[in-house]
Amino acid sequence: MPCVNMNAVLPKARREGYGVGAFNILDYASTRAVVQAAEENAAPVIIQTSPKTVQFWGCGTVAAWYRELAEKTGVSVVLHLDHCKDLEVIRRCIDAGWTSVMIDASSRPFEENLELTAKVIQMASPAGVTVEAELGEIKGVEEDVAVSSTQARLADPQKAALFCRSLSLDLLAPAIGTAHGIYKGEPRIAFDRLEEIARLTGLPLALHGGTGLSAEVFTRCIALGCAKVNISTSLKHVFIDSFVSYQNSHPQEYEPVKHLGFQLEELKKDVTRHIRLFGGAGMA
Ligand SMILES: [Zn+2]
């Protein structure tokens, strides 16, 4: 399949009521695990990259993994830049071949967030790259995005409506009570707010902080308009734990491709579990 942006997968998902998983990759093997799991489940999928991962490997390398895998598979695969505050990094990713980017100016005042998002849309649109913006502040710790729970602000539906009317935005990440990282206790999701934002904006919404939410919460959020569901922490844990557990059970083994093979299979299982949970299987 050719490389596609969010508009090739999200409007259909929102219309038909399923979620497209956006999985934060860490290296080539995890990227391959995500694409293979999507292929085996005939599901559209989003390869998501944190700015930290992009910085570690370099734009050209990550874009080459994406092209190599996306062009050879029969399912739609999007390459998306997650939570980026730096316009220069966004520019470099657009030039390298990302098909979608997120500008995270949610810690700024509303007007500044609007202004920065407009700038990114101006950079992205001519290249056919879709744009995600954040409203309110999604709490938790992810990369260098840290917002203490007391500072956490939920997205305001009226402001969300105004924000989306003022811009030709492709998708919106409203803060609705989910958090990045591992939940301590039961998260309190503002379903009413989510419903209102979905209705007032009409856009596909992105659900952040997906790791650890119950099947019931996923189903409800997806039904209310969350067409993109982010999974990062879960893959980080499987990435490390699978490698370590393989070594613990094979202490004499120093042929790393065996560890990598086990790790790839475990990552695929985790991605598959989420794809099925979001109702994306068979929707490619
Ligand atoms: Zn996030």
Coordinates of C-alpha atoms in Angstrom, one line a residue, residues 31-212:
T31 CA 7.9 -1.1 14.0
R32 CA 7.8 -4.5 12.2
A33 CA 5.8 -6.1 15.0
V34 CA 3.2 -3.4 14.7
V35 CA 2.9 -3.7 10.9
Q36 CA 2.8 -7.5 11.0
A37 CA 0.2 -7.6 13.7
A38 CA -2.0 -5.1 11.7
E39 CA -1.5 -7.3 8.6
E40 CA -2.4 -10.5 10.3
N41 CA -5.6 -8.8 11.7
A42 CA -6.4 -7.0 8.4
A43 CA -6.5 -3.7 10.4
P44 CA -5.4 -0.2 9.6
V45 CA -2.7 1.0 12.0
I46 CA -0.7 4.0 13.1
I47 CA 3.1 3.9 13.7
Q48 CA 3.6 6.5 16.3
T49 CA 7.0 8.1 17.2
S50 CA 7.9 10.2 20.2
P51 CA 10.3 13.1 19.5
K52 CA 12.8 11.3 21.7
T53 CA 12.7 8.2 19.5
V54 CA 13.1 10.3 16.4
Q55 CA 16.0 12.1 17.9
F56 CA 17.7 8.8 18.9
W57 CA 17.5 7.2 15.5
G58 CA 17.3 10.2 13.2
C59 CA 14.4 11.1 10.9
G60 CA 15.8 9.4 7.8
T61 CA 16.2 6.1 9.5
V62 CA 12.7 5.9 10.9
A63 CA 11.1 7.1 7.7
A64 CA 13.0 4.4 5.8
W65 CA 11.7 1.7 8.2
Y66 CA 8.2 3.0 7.6
R67 CA 8.4 3.1 3.8
E68 CA 10.0 -0.4 3.7
L69 CA 7.2 -1.9 5.8
A70 CA 4.2 0.2 4.7
E71 CA 4.7 -0.2 1.0
K72 CA 5.0 -4.0 1.2
T73 CA 1.9 -4.6 3.3
G74 CA -1.8 -4.8 2.2
V75 CA -3.1 -2.6 5.1
S76 CA -3.1 1.2 5.5
V77 CA -0.2 2.4 7.7
V78 CA 0.2 6.0 8.9
L79 CA 3.5 7.4 10.3
H80 CA 2.6 9.9 13.0
L81 CA 4.8 12.2 15.2
D82 CA 3.5 12.2 18.8
H83 CA 3.5 15.2 21.2
C84 CA 5.9 17.5 19.6
K85 CA 6.5 21.0 20.9
D86 CA 9.3 21.9 18.5
L87 CA 8.3 23.3 15.1
E88 CA 11.8 22.5 13.7
V89 CA 11.4 18.8 14.5
I90 CA 8.0 18.9 12.9
R91 CA 9.5 20.5 9.8
R92 CA 12.2 17.8 9.6
C93 CA 9.7 15.0 10.0
I94 CA 7.4 16.4 7.3
D95 CA 10.4 16.6 5.0
A96 CA 11.6 13.1 5.8
G97 CA 8.2 11.5 4.9
W98 CA 6.0 11.4 8.1
T99 CA 2.4 11.5 6.9
S100 CA 1.0 13.0 10.1
V101 CA 2.2 15.2 13.0
M102 CA 1.0 16.3 16.4
I103 CA 1.7 19.8 17.7
D104 CA 1.4 19.9 21.5
A105 CA 1.0 23.5 22.5
S106 CA -1.5 22.5 25.2
S107 CA 0.5 24.1 28.0
R108 CA 0.2 27.5 26.3
P109 CA -2.7 29.9 26.5
F110 CA -5.6 29.1 24.1
E111 CA -4.7 31.9 21.6
E112 CA -1.1 30.7 21.4
N113 CA -2.1 27.1 21.0
L114 CA -4.4 28.2 18.2
E115 CA -1.6 30.3 16.5
L116 CA 1.0 27.5 16.8
T117 CA -1.4 24.9 15.5
A118 CA -2.3 27.1 12.5
K119 CA 1.5 27.5 11.7
V120 CA 1.9 23.7 11.7
I121 CA -1.2 23.2 9.5
Q122 CA 0.4 25.7 7.1
M123 CA 3.6 23.7 7.0
A124 CA 1.9 20.3 6.8
S125 CA -1.0 20.8 4.4
P126 CA 1.1 21.4 1.2
A127 CA 2.9 18.1 1.9
G128 CA -0.4 16.2 2.4
V129 CA 0.5 15.7 6.1
T130 CA -2.4 15.6 8.6
V131 CA -2.3 17.5 12.0
E132 CA -3.4 16.6 15.5
A133 CA -3.6 19.2 18.2
E134 CA -4.2 19.0 22.0
L135 CA -6.7 20.9 24.1
G136 CA -6.6 20.9 27.9
E137 CA -3.6 19.1 29.4
I138 CA -3.4 15.4 29.4
K139 CA -1.7 14.5 32.7
G140 CA 1.0 12.0 33.5
V141 CA 4.5 11.6 32.5
E142 CA 5.4 10.8 29.0
E143 CA 8.8 11.7 27.5
D144 CA 9.4 15.3 28.5
V145 CA 5.7 16.1 28.7
A146 CA 5.1 16.3 32.5
V147 CA 2.0 17.8 34.0
S148 CA 1.2 17.2 37.7
S149 CA -2.3 16.0 38.4
T150 CA -3.2 19.2 40.2
Q151 CA -2.3 21.2 37.0
A152 CA -4.3 18.9 34.8
R153 CA -6.9 20.7 32.9
L154 CA -9.7 19.0 31.0
A155 CA -10.7 20.3 27.6
D156 CA -13.6 22.8 27.5
P157 CA -16.2 21.8 24.9
Q158 CA -17.0 25.4 23.8
K159 CA -13.3 26.2 23.4
A160 CA -12.8 22.9 21.5
A161 CA -15.6 24.0 19.1
L162 CA -14.1 27.4 18.6
F163 CA -10.6 25.9 18.1
C164 CA -11.8 23.5 15.4
R165 CA -13.9 26.1 13.7
S166 CA -10.9 28.4 13.4
L167 CA -8.6 25.8 11.8
S168 CA -8.8 23.1 9.3
L169 CA -7.6 20.5 11.8
D170 CA -7.7 16.8 11.0
L171 CA -8.0 15.4 14.6
L172 CA -8.1 16.6 18.1
A173 CA -6.8 15.2 21.4
P174 CA -9.0 16.6 24.2
A175 CA -8.0 16.1 27.8
I176 CA -10.8 14.0 29.2
G177 CA -9.2 12.5 32.3
T178 CA -7.0 9.8 30.9
A179 CA -3.3 10.0 31.7
H180 CA 0.1 8.9 30.3
G181 CA 2.0 6.1 32.1
I182 CA 0.7 3.6 34.6
Y183 CA -2.6 4.4 36.3
K184 CA -2.5 4.5 40.1
G185 CA -6.1 3.7 40.8
E186 CA -9.2 3.9 38.6
P187 CA -9.1 6.8 36.1
R188 CA -12.1 9.1 36.1
I189 CA -13.1 9.7 32.5
A190 CA -15.3 12.7 31.6
F191 CA -17.6 10.8 29.2
D192 CA -20.1 13.7 29.0
R193 CA -17.4 16.1 28.0
L194 CA -16.0 13.7 25.5
E195 CA -19.5 13.3 23.9
E196 CA -20.0 17.0 23.7
I197 CA -16.6 17.7 22.2
A198 CA -17.2 15.0 19.6
R199 CA -20.6 16.4 18.7
L200 CA -19.5 20.1 18.6
T201 CA -16.2 19.5 16.6
G202 CA -17.3 16.6 14.3
L203 CA -13.7 15.6 14.2
P204 CA -12.1 12.2 14.8
L205 CA -10.7 12.4 18.4
A206 CA -7.5 10.9 19.7
L207 CA -7.6 9.0 23.0
H208 CA -4.2 9.4 24.9
G209 CA -3.1 7.4 27.8
G210 CA -4.6 4.2 26.5
T211 CA -2.4 1.7 28.4
G212 CA -4.3 0.2 31.4

